[in-house]
Coordinates of C-alpha atoms and ligand atoms in Angstrom, one line a residue:
X1 CA 0.0 0.0 0.0
X2 CA 1.1 3.6 -0.6
X3 CA 1.3 6.0 2.3
X4 CA -0.9 8.6 0.6
X5 CA -4.6 8.7 1.6
X6 CA -7.1 6.7 -0.5
X7 CA -9.1 8.8 -3.0
X8 CA -12.8 8.1 -2.6
X9 CA -13.7 8.4 -6.3
X10 CA -11.7 7.8 -9.4
X11 CA -10.2 11.0 -10.7
X12 CA -11.3 11.4 -14.3
X13 CA -8.5 11.3 -16.8
X14 CA -8.1 14.1 -19.3
X15 CA -11.7 14.8 -20.5
X16 CA -10.8 14.9 -24.1
X17 CA -9.0 11.5 -23.8
X18 CA -12.0 10.2 -21.9
X19 CA -14.4 11.3 -24.6
X20 CA -12.3 9.6 -27.2
X21 CA -12.3 6.4 -25.2
X22 CA -16.1 6.5 -24.7
X23 CA -16.5 7.1 -28.4
X24 CA -14.2 4.3 -29.5
X25 CA -15.4 1.6 -27.1
X26 CA -17.0 -0.6 -29.8
X27 CA -14.1 0.0 -32.2
X28 CA -11.6 -0.9 -29.6
X29 CA -13.5 -4.1 -28.7
X30 CA -13.6 -5.0 -32.4
X31 CA -9.8 -4.4 -32.6
X32 CA -9.2 -7.0 -29.8
X33 CA -11.5 -9.5 -31.4
X34 CA -9.8 -9.1 -34.8
X35 CA -6.4 -9.6 -33.2
X36 CA -7.5 -12.6 -31.2
X37 CA -8.7 -14.3 -34.4
X38 CA -5.0 -14.8 -35.4
X39 CA -4.0 -18.2 -34.1
X40 CA -0.5 -17.1 -33.0
X41 CA 0.6 -20.2 -31.1
X42 CA 4.4 -19.9 -30.7
X43 CA 5.2 -23.5 -29.7
X44 CA 3.5 -25.2 -32.7
X45 CA 5.5 -25.1 -35.9
X46 CA 2.4 -25.2 -38.0
X47 CA 1.5 -21.7 -36.8
X48 CA 4.8 -20.1 -37.9
X49 CA 3.0 -18.1 -40.6
X50 CA 0.3 -16.9 -38.1
X51 CA 3.1 -15.5 -36.0
X52 CA 4.2 -13.3 -38.9
X53 CA 0.5 -12.3 -39.5
X54 CA 0.2 -11.3 -35.9
X55 CA 3.4 -9.3 -36.0
X56 CA 2.4 -7.5 -39.2
X57 CA -1.0 -6.8 -37.7
X58 CA 0.7 -5.0 -34.8
X59 CA 3.2 -3.2 -37.0
X60 CA 0.3 -1.8 -39.1
X61 CA -1.5 -0.6 -35.9
X62 CA 1.7 1.0 -34.6
X63 CA 2.2 2.9 -37.8
X64 CA -1.5 3.9 -37.6
X65 CA -0.9 5.6 -34.3
X66 CA 2.1 7.4 -35.6
X67 CA 5.0 5.2 -34.4
X68 CA 8.3 5.6 -36.2
X69 CA 11.0 3.1 -37.0
X70 CA 8.3 0.4 -36.9
X71 CA 10.0 -2.9 -37.8
X72 CA 9.0 -6.6 -37.8
X73 CA 12.4 -7.9 -36.8
X74 CA 13.3 -11.4 -38.0
X75 CA 14.8 -13.7 -35.5
X76 CA 15.9 -17.4 -35.4
X77 CA 12.2 -18.2 -34.7
X78 CA 9.3 -15.8 -34.4
X79 CA 9.4 -12.1 -35.2
X80 CA 9.7 -9.2 -32.7
X81 CA 7.9 -6.0 -33.4
X82 CA 9.7 -2.8 -32.6
X83 CA 8.5 0.8 -32.8
X84 CA 8.8 4.2 -31.1
X85 CA 6.9 7.3 -30.4
X86 CA 9.5 9.8 -29.2
X87 CA 7.6 13.1 -29.1
X88 CA 8.4 14.3 -25.6
X89 CA 11.9 15.9 -25.7
X90 CA 13.5 15.9 -22.3
X91 CA 10.9 13.5 -20.8
X92 CA 11.7 10.0 -19.6
X93 CA 11.7 7.1 -22.1
X94 CA 9.6 4.0 -21.3
X95 CA 10.2 0.6 -22.8
X96 CA 6.8 -1.0 -23.3
X97 CA 6.6 -4.8 -23.5
X98 CA 3.7 -7.2 -24.2
X99 CA 3.7 -10.5 -26.1
X100 CA 1.5 -11.6 -29.0
X101 CA 2.0 -15.3 -28.9
X102 CA -0.6 -17.5 -27.2
X103 CA -0.7 -21.0 -25.6
X104 CA -2.0 -24.0 -27.5
X105 CA -5.8 -24.6 -27.2
X106 CA -6.0 -28.3 -26.2
X107 CA -8.1 -29.8 -24.8
X108 CA -10.2 -28.1 -27.5
X109 CA -13.4 -30.1 -26.6
X110 CA -13.6 -28.2 -23.3
X111 CA -14.0 -24.8 -25.1
X112 CA -17.6 -23.7 -25.3
X113 CA -16.9 -22.0 -28.6
X114 CA -13.9 -22.2 -31.0
X115 CA -10.8 -20.7 -29.4
X116 CA -10.0 -18.5 -32.3
X117 CA -13.5 -17.2 -32.9
X118 CA -13.5 -14.8 -30.0
X119 CA -16.5 -12.9 -28.9
X120 CA -17.7 -10.3 -26.4
X121 CA -20.8 -11.3 -24.5
X122 CA -22.2 -10.1 -21.2
X123 CA -19.2 -7.9 -20.6
X124 CA -16.6 -10.6 -21.2
X125 CA -14.2 -11.3 -24.1
X126 CA -13.7 -15.0 -24.6
X127 CA -11.1 -16.6 -26.8
X128 CA -7.5 -17.8 -26.7
X129 CA -5.2 -14.8 -25.9
X130 CA -7.8 -12.2 -25.0
X131 CA -6.2 -12.0 -21.6
X132 CA -2.7 -13.4 -22.0
X133 CA -1.6 -11.2 -23.6
X134 CA -3.4 -9.7 -26.6
X135 CA -6.0 -7.7 -24.6
X136 CA -3.2 -5.9 -22.7
X137 CA -1.3 -5.2 -25.9
X138 CA -4.5 -3.7 -27.4
X139 CA -4.9 -1.6 -24.2
X140 CA -1.5 0.0 -25.0
X141 CA -2.4 0.6 -28.6
X142 CA -5.8 2.0 -27.6
X143 CA -4.2 4.4 -25.0
X144 CA -2.1 6.0 -27.8
X145 CA -5.0 6.1 -30.2
X146 CA -7.1 7.9 -27.6
X147 CA -4.3 10.4 -26.9
X148 CA -4.0 11.1 -30.6
X149 CA -7.8 11.6 -30.9
X150 CA -7.6 14.1 -28.2
X151 CA -4.8 15.9 -30.1
X152 CA -2.1 14.9 -27.6
X153 CA 1.1 12.9 -27.8
X154 CA 2.2 10.6 -24.9
X155 CA 3.9 12.7 -22.3
X156 CA 6.8 10.3 -22.2
X157 CA 8.8 8.8 -25.0
X158 CA 7.7 5.3 -25.8
X159 CA 9.7 2.4 -27.3
X160 CA 7.7 -0.7 -28.0
X161 CA 8.9 -4.2 -28.0
X162 CA 6.3 -6.8 -28.7
X163 CA 7.5 -10.4 -28.8
X164 CA 6.2 -13.7 -30.1
X165 CA 8.0 -16.3 -28.0
X166 CA 7.1 -15.4 -24.4
X167 CA 5.1 -18.7 -24.0
X168 CA 8.1 -20.5 -25.4
X169 CA 10.9 -19.1 -23.2
X170 CA 11.8 -15.9 -25.1
X171 CA 15.0 -17.4 -26.5
X172 CA 15.1 -15.1 -29.6
X173 CA 14.4 -12.0 -27.5
X174 CA 17.4 -12.9 -25.3
X175 CA 19.6 -12.8 -28.3
X176 CA 17.9 -9.8 -29.8
X177 CA 18.2 -7.5 -26.8
X178 CA 22.0 -7.2 -26.7
X179 CA 22.1 -6.8 -30.5
X180 CA 19.6 -3.9 -30.3
X181 CA 20.8 -2.2 -27.2
X182 CA 21.4 1.0 -29.1
X183 CA 17.7 1.5 -29.8
X184 CA 16.5 0.2 -26.4
X185 CA 17.8 3.0 -24.3
X186 CA 15.1 3.9 -21.7
X187 CA 14.6 5.0 -18.1
X188 CA 12.1 2.3 -17.1
X189 CA 10.4 -0.7 -18.6
X190 CA 6.6 -1.3 -18.3
X191 CA 5.4 -4.9 -18.8
X192 CA 1.7 -5.6 -19.1
X193 CA 1.3 -9.3 -18.8
X194 CA 0.2 -9.8 -15.2
X195 CA -3.1 -9.8 -13.2
X196 CA -4.9 -8.1 -10.4
X197 CA -5.2 -9.9 -7.1
X198 CA -7.9 -12.4 -6.2
X199 CA -11.4 -10.9 -6.5
X200 CA -10.2 -8.3 -9.1
X201 CA -8.4 -6.2 -6.5
X202 CA -6.1 -3.7 -8.3
X203 CA -2.5 -4.9 -8.0
X204 CA 1.0 -4.2 -9.0
X205 CA 3.2 -7.3 -9.3
X206 CA 6.6 -6.8 -7.7
X207 CA 7.8 -10.4 -7.8
X208 CA 7.8 -13.0 -10.6
X209 CA 9.2 -16.5 -10.3
X210 CA 11.8 -17.7 -12.8
X211 CA 11.6 -21.0 -14.6
X212 CA 13.8 -23.9 -15.7
X213 CA 12.1 -26.4 -18.0
X214 CA 13.5 -29.8 -19.0
X215 CA 12.7 -33.2 -20.4
X216 CA 13.6 -36.6 -19.0
X217 CA 13.8 -39.5 -21.4
X218 CA 14.1 -43.0 -20.2
X219 CA 15.0 -45.6 -22.9
X220 CA 15.1 -49.4 -22.5
X221 CA 15.3 -50.8 -26.0
X222 CA 14.5 -49.8 -29.6
X223 CA 11.1 -51.5 -29.5
X224 CA 8.5 -52.6 -27.0
X225 CA 9.2 -56.0 -25.4
X226 CA 6.6 -58.8 -24.7
X227 CA 5.9 -58.4 -20.9
X228 CA 5.5 -62.1 -20.5
X229 CA 8.7 -63.0 -22.2
X230 CA 10.8 -60.2 -20.6
X231 CA 8.9 -59.2 -17.5
X232 CA 11.1 -59.8 -14.5
X233 CA 14.3 -59.8 -16.4
X234 CA 14.6 -56.1 -17.5
X235 CA 14.0 -52.7 -15.9
X236 CA 10.6 -51.2 -16.9
X237 CA 11.2 -47.6 -18.1
X238 CA 7.9 -46.3 -16.9
X239 CA 8.7 -47.6 -13.4
X240 CA 12.2 -46.2 -13.6
X241 CA 10.7 -42.8 -14.6
X242 CA 8.3 -43.0 -11.7
X243 CA 11.2 -43.7 -9.3
X244 CA 13.1 -40.8 -10.7
X245 CA 10.2 -38.4 -10.4
X246 CA 9.4 -39.6 -6.8
X247 CA 12.9 -38.8 -5.9
X248 CA 12.6 -35.2 -7.1
X249 CA 10.0 -33.9 -4.6
X250 CA 9.0 -35.0 -1.1
X251 CA 5.4 -35.1 0.3
X252 CA 6.4 -32.0 2.3
X253 CA 6.6 -30.1 -1.0
X254 CA 10.3 -29.7 -0.8
X255 CA 12.4 -30.3 -3.8
X256 CA 15.0 -33.0 -3.2
X257 CA 17.6 -32.0 -5.7
X258 CA 20.8 -31.3 -3.7
X259 CA 21.9 -27.6 -3.9
X260 CA 18.4 -26.6 -5.2
X261 CA 17.8 -24.1 -2.3
X262 CA 21.4 -22.9 -2.1
X263 CA 20.9 -19.5 -3.8
X264 CA 17.3 -18.8 -2.6
X265 CA 17.1 -15.3 -1.1
X266 CA 15.4 -15.6 2.3
X267 CA 11.9 -14.1 2.7
X268 CA 12.2 -11.4 5.4
X269 CA 9.7 -11.2 8.2
X270 CA 8.4 -8.0 6.6
X271 CA 7.9 -9.8 3.3
X272 CA 5.9 -12.5 5.1
X273 CA 3.9 -10.0 7.1
X274 CA 3.0 -8.1 3.9
X275 CA 1.9 -11.3 2.2
X276 CA -0.1 -12.3 5.2
X277 CA -1.9 -8.9 5.1
X278 CA -3.2 -9.5 1.5
X279 CA -6.9 -10.3 1.2
X280 CA -6.2 -14.0 0.3
X281 CA -8.6 -16.6 1.4
X282 CA -7.3 -20.2 1.0
X283 CA -10.7 -21.8 1.1
X284 CA -12.2 -19.6 -1.7
X285 CA -9.0 -20.2 -3.7
X286 CA -9.5 -23.9 -3.2
X287 CA -13.1 -23.8 -4.2
X288 CA -12.4 -21.8 -7.3
X289 CA -9.8 -24.2 -8.5
X290 CA -12.1 -27.1 -7.7
X291 CA -9.2 -29.2 -6.2
X292 CA -10.0 -31.5 -3.2
X293 CA -7.3 -29.9 -1.1
X294 CA -4.5 -27.4 -1.3
X295 CA -1.0 -28.8 -0.9
X296 CA 1.8 -26.3 -0.3
X297 CA 5.3 -26.5 1.1
X298 CA 5.4 -27.4 4.8
X299 CA 6.2 -24.3 6.9
X300 CA 4.9 -21.9 4.3
X301 CA 1.4 -20.5 3.6
X302 CA -0.3 -21.4 0.4
X303 CA 0.2 -17.9 -0.9
X304 CA 3.9 -18.0 -0.1
X305 CA 4.2 -21.5 -1.6
X306 CA 2.7 -20.5 -4.9
X307 CA 4.4 -17.1 -5.4
X308 CA 7.5 -16.7 -3.3
X309 CA 8.9 -20.2 -2.8
X310 CA 10.6 -22.3 -5.5
X311 CA 8.9 -25.5 -6.6
X312 CA 9.0 -28.4 -9.1
X313 CA 6.2 -29.9 -11.2
X314 CA 5.8 -32.6 -13.8
X315 CA 4.0 -30.9 -16.8
X316 CA 3.4 -34.1 -18.7
X317 CA 4.3 -37.8 -18.6
X318 CA 3.9 -40.4 -21.3
X319 CA 5.1 -43.8 -22.5
X320 CA 3.8 -47.2 -23.3
X321 CA 0.3 -48.4 -24.1
X322 CA -2.5 -45.8 -23.7
X323 CA -5.3 -47.1 -25.9
X324 CA -8.5 -48.9 -24.9
X325 CA -8.3 -52.5 -23.9
X326 CA -5.0 -54.1 -22.9
X327 CA -1.6 -54.7 -24.4
X328 CA 1.0 -56.7 -22.7
X329 CA 4.3 -54.9 -23.2
X330 CA 7.2 -53.4 -21.5
X331 CA 7.4 -50.0 -23.1
X332 CA 10.5 -49.3 -25.1
X333 CA 10.7 -45.8 -23.5
X334 CA 9.1 -43.3 -21.1
X335 CA 9.3 -39.5 -20.9
X336 CA 8.4 -36.6 -18.7
X337 CA 8.4 -32.8 -19.0
X338 CA 9.6 -31.3 -15.8
X339 CA 9.7 -27.6 -14.8
X340 CA 10.9 -25.8 -11.7
X341 CA 9.7 -22.3 -10.7
X342 CA 12.6 -20.3 -9.3
X343 CA 13.0 -17.4 -7.0
X344 CA 15.8 -14.8 -6.6
X345 CA 18.8 -15.6 -6.8
X346 CA 18.4 -19.1 -8.3
X347 CA 20.0 -19.5 -11.8
X348 CA 18.2 -21.7 -14.4
X349 CA 21.5 -23.0 -15.8
X350 CA 22.8 -24.1 -12.4
X351 CA 19.4 -25.6 -11.4
X352 CA 19.4 -27.6 -14.7
X353 CA 22.9 -29.0 -14.0
X354 CA 21.8 -30.0 -10.5
X355 CA 18.7 -31.7 -11.8
X356 CA 20.6 -33.5 -14.6
X357 CA 23.2 -34.8 -12.1
X358 CA 20.7 -35.8 -9.6
X359 CA 18.5 -37.7 -12.1
X360 CA 21.6 -39.6 -13.3
X361 CA 22.4 -40.4 -9.7
X362 CA 18.9 -41.7 -8.7
X363 CA 18.1 -43.5 -12.1
X364 CA 17.9 -47.2 -11.7
X365 CA 20.4 -49.3 -13.6
X366 CA 19.1 -51.2 -16.7
X367 CA 17.8 -48.1 -18.6
X368 CA 19.4 -45.2 -20.4
X369 CA 18.4 -41.8 -18.9
X370 CA 19.0 -38.4 -20.5
X371 CA 17.9 -35.0 -19.2
X372 CA 17.6 -32.1 -21.7
X373 CA 17.3 -28.4 -21.1
X374 CA 14.3 -26.8 -22.9
X375 CA 14.2 -23.2 -21.6
X376 CA 14.9 -21.0 -18.6
X377 CA 14.4 -17.5 -17.2
X378 CA 15.3 -15.8 -14.0
X379 CA 13.0 -14.6 -11.2
X380 CA 12.6 -10.8 -10.7
X381 CA 11.9 -8.6 -7.7
X382 CA 11.1 -4.9 -7.9
X383 CA 11.2 -2.7 -4.8
X384 CA 7.7 -1.5 -3.8
X385 CA 9.0 2.0 -3.1
X386 CA 10.7 2.6 -6.4
X387 CA 9.4 5.9 -7.9
X388 CA 8.2 4.2 -11.1
X389 CA 6.3 1.7 -9.1
X390 CA 4.8 4.5 -7.0
X391 CA 3.9 6.3 -10.2
X392 CA 2.0 3.2 -11.4
X393 CA 0.3 3.0 -8.0
X394 CA -1.0 6.6 -8.4
X395 CA -2.2 5.9 -12.0
X396 CA -4.2 2.9 -10.7
X397 CA -5.6 4.8 -7.8
X398 CA -6.7 7.6 -10.1
X399 CA -8.7 5.3 -12.3
X400 CA -9.8 2.5 -9.9
X401 CA -10.3 4.8 -6.9
X402 CA -8.4 2.5 -4.6
X403 CA -4.7 1.9 -3.9
X404 CA -3.3 -1.2 -5.5
X405 CA -1.9 -4.0 -3.4
X406 CA 1.7 -5.1 -4.1
X407 CA 1.8 -8.8 -5.0
X408 CA 4.2 -11.6 -6.1
X409 CA 3.1 -13.9 -8.9
X410 CA 4.0 -17.5 -9.3
X411 CA 4.2 -17.2 -13.1
X412 CA 7.2 -16.2 -15.2
X413 CA 7.9 -13.5 -17.8
X414 CA 11.4 -14.5 -18.8
X415 CA 12.4 -11.1 -20.3
X416 CA 11.7 -9.2 -17.0
X417 CA 15.1 -10.1 -15.4
X418 CA 16.9 -9.4 -18.7
X419 CA 15.5 -5.9 -18.8
X420 CA 17.1 -5.2 -15.5
X421 CA 20.3 -7.2 -15.9
X422 CA 21.1 -6.5 -19.5
X423 CA 19.5 -3.0 -20.0
X424 CA 19.8 -1.9 -16.4
X425 CA 16.2 -0.8 -16.2
X426 CA 13.7 -0.8 -13.3
X427 CA 10.7 -2.8 -14.4
X428 CA 7.1 -2.0 -13.5
X429 CA 4.7 -5.0 -14.0
X430 CA 1.4 -3.3 -14.6
X431 CA -1.1 -5.9 -15.8
X432 CA -4.9 -5.9 -15.9
X433 CA -6.2 -9.4 -16.2
X434 CA -8.2 -11.1 -13.4
X435 CA -6.3 -14.0 -11.8
X436 CA -8.9 -16.6 -12.7
X437 CA -9.1 -15.6 -16.4
X438 CA -8.4 -19.2 -17.6
X439 CA -5.0 -18.2 -19.0
X440 CA -3.5 -21.3 -20.7
X441 CA -6.8 -23.1 -20.2
X442 CA -10.1 -23.5 -22.2
X443 CA -12.5 -20.5 -22.3
X444 CA -9.9 -17.8 -21.5
X445 CA -11.6 -14.5 -20.8
X446 CA -11.1 -10.8 -20.1
X447 CA -13.6 -8.6 -18.4
X448 CA -14.5 -5.6 -20.5
X449 CA -14.3 -3.5 -17.4
X450 CA -10.7 -4.4 -17.0
X451 CA -10.1 -3.7 -20.6
X452 CA -11.6 -0.2 -20.1
X453 CA -9.8 0.6 -16.8
X454 CA -6.5 -0.9 -18.0
X455 CA -6.5 1.4 -21.0
X456 CA -7.2 4.5 -18.9
X457 CA -4.5 3.5 -16.3
X458 CA -2.0 3.3 -19.2
X459 CA -3.0 6.8 -20.3
X460 CA -2.6 8.0 -16.8
X461 CA 0.7 6.2 -16.3
X462 CA 2.4 8.1 -19.1
X463 CA 1.4 11.3 -17.4
X464 CA 2.6 10.1 -14.0
X465 CA 5.9 8.8 -15.3
X466 CA 6.5 12.1 -17.2
X467 CA 6.4 14.0 -13.9
X468 CA 9.2 12.0 -12.4
X469 CA 12.5 13.8 -12.4
X470 CA 15.0 12.3 -14.9
X471 CA 17.4 10.0 -13.1
X472 CA 14.8 9.2 -10.4
X473 CA 13.5 6.4 -12.6
Ligands
BES501 N1 1.2 -13.9 -18.3 C1 2.0 -15.0 -18.0 C2 2.8 -14.8 -16.7 C3 2.0 -14.7 -15.5 C4 1.3 -15.8 -15.1 C5 1.9 -13.5 -14.8 C6 0.5 -15.7 -13.9 C7 1.1 -13.4 -13.7 C8 0.4 -14.5 -13.3 C9 2.9 -15.4 -19.1 O1 2.3 -15.3 -20.4 C10 3.2 -16.9 -19.0 O2 2.4 -17.7 -19.0 N2 4.5 -17.1 -18.9 C11 5.0 -18.5 -19.0 C12 6.5 -18.4 -19.2 C13 7.2 -19.6 -19.6 C14 6.6 -20.4 -20.7 C15 8.6 -19.4 -19.9 C16 4.8 -19.2 -17.6 O3 4.8 -18.6 -16.6 O4 4.5 -20.4 -17.7
ZN502 ZN1 1.0 -17.1 -20.6

């Protein structure tokens, strides 16, 4: 919470901008629906052309709002869209980031309507990507459009970086940032890809977890073996994999990989008190997720376990016979996708090596086991009292009428840490989705009210950041 008193009513933003936003409501909604029709799934090779279509769509919109140097930058995989609106001489420069790739849609049968035929009904946009993250990207474009309609330019200089591999680990962006350092100079980065707190409580995210994603492959032989002929004389790869996985995490929720916790920055009593003060109700969280019971790490609350403590999960596991009926085999191989969520100061590379060595150590003999790195990104922590964070808090209060809460999120946005470590920028995570928006799941949604307030908060944020003295960012 900020120290300033709460304002009872939202302060209206610039009346001319407000009028433009009121007048463009339907058009802005249509823009999001148009964008969300592009099936820009970054992890599926068959959608490579859709990634280009989405990038070109954004570039055209950026040009439409008067951005210069707009470029769809080729990378080793999906394009990155760059553009700038530098019309505020002497004012701070803000690096704005959102992503335009989306997650796969499976299981598609659980969608009530086709994932890429989005619609707006009863105040909700529904469709893949409307929340994560196309809605937030459109809020940024809309904010500029409304300023233009009111005859204004943004009060800060804006440099846009929109990427197409966020859901795939941001590998191309990691290579692109150092190569483009000369045109990424800024005072602060603003990332819009996060959520409000439970119950749609306005929030600023000050902590994100990192990630290390890997695959474990267990091989027995080139082909399946008859389980009658061979059972009892060879190791079963599915059982071997189960043993390995069981060794990774205890029932107390602690990861068993040696050295895993070595670099974890301790949570201070103040951090824990601040989290305990958040309006988080474990039972309503459980009910909403429809799980039989919440299982966290022993010694930590559920909120701490899911946002401020590192963890390990199996994302998928397969091998052997899965059809109807029965088939008596010893599978030739078995596999698992495993990911860890990391906190400051754990390093994905080091965690991968520790996982790989430990898997080799606990693997039963009689099978060949390999562990392969897939992607990684570091955790990030922003001080709550940073002037740019406080500017965002004022923008939120002005529009929402309440102070935001400061929260940590369990999810990851790999580029966040790179903006600070490579470009030396403070990062403000100002996102506007609701936490239960079905991101990555069927029937993803965005409340139109959040779409409206988010756009206004962005308009206001440029004014707030413009007022910060240079160097204070
Ligand atoms: N928008 C999310 C990150 C997020 C999740 C923020 C939950 C706040 C709450 C982002 O698009 C995302 O899903 N990131 C991936 C990154 C990964 C694939 C490297 C994630 O966290 O799984
Ligand atoms: Zn996502």
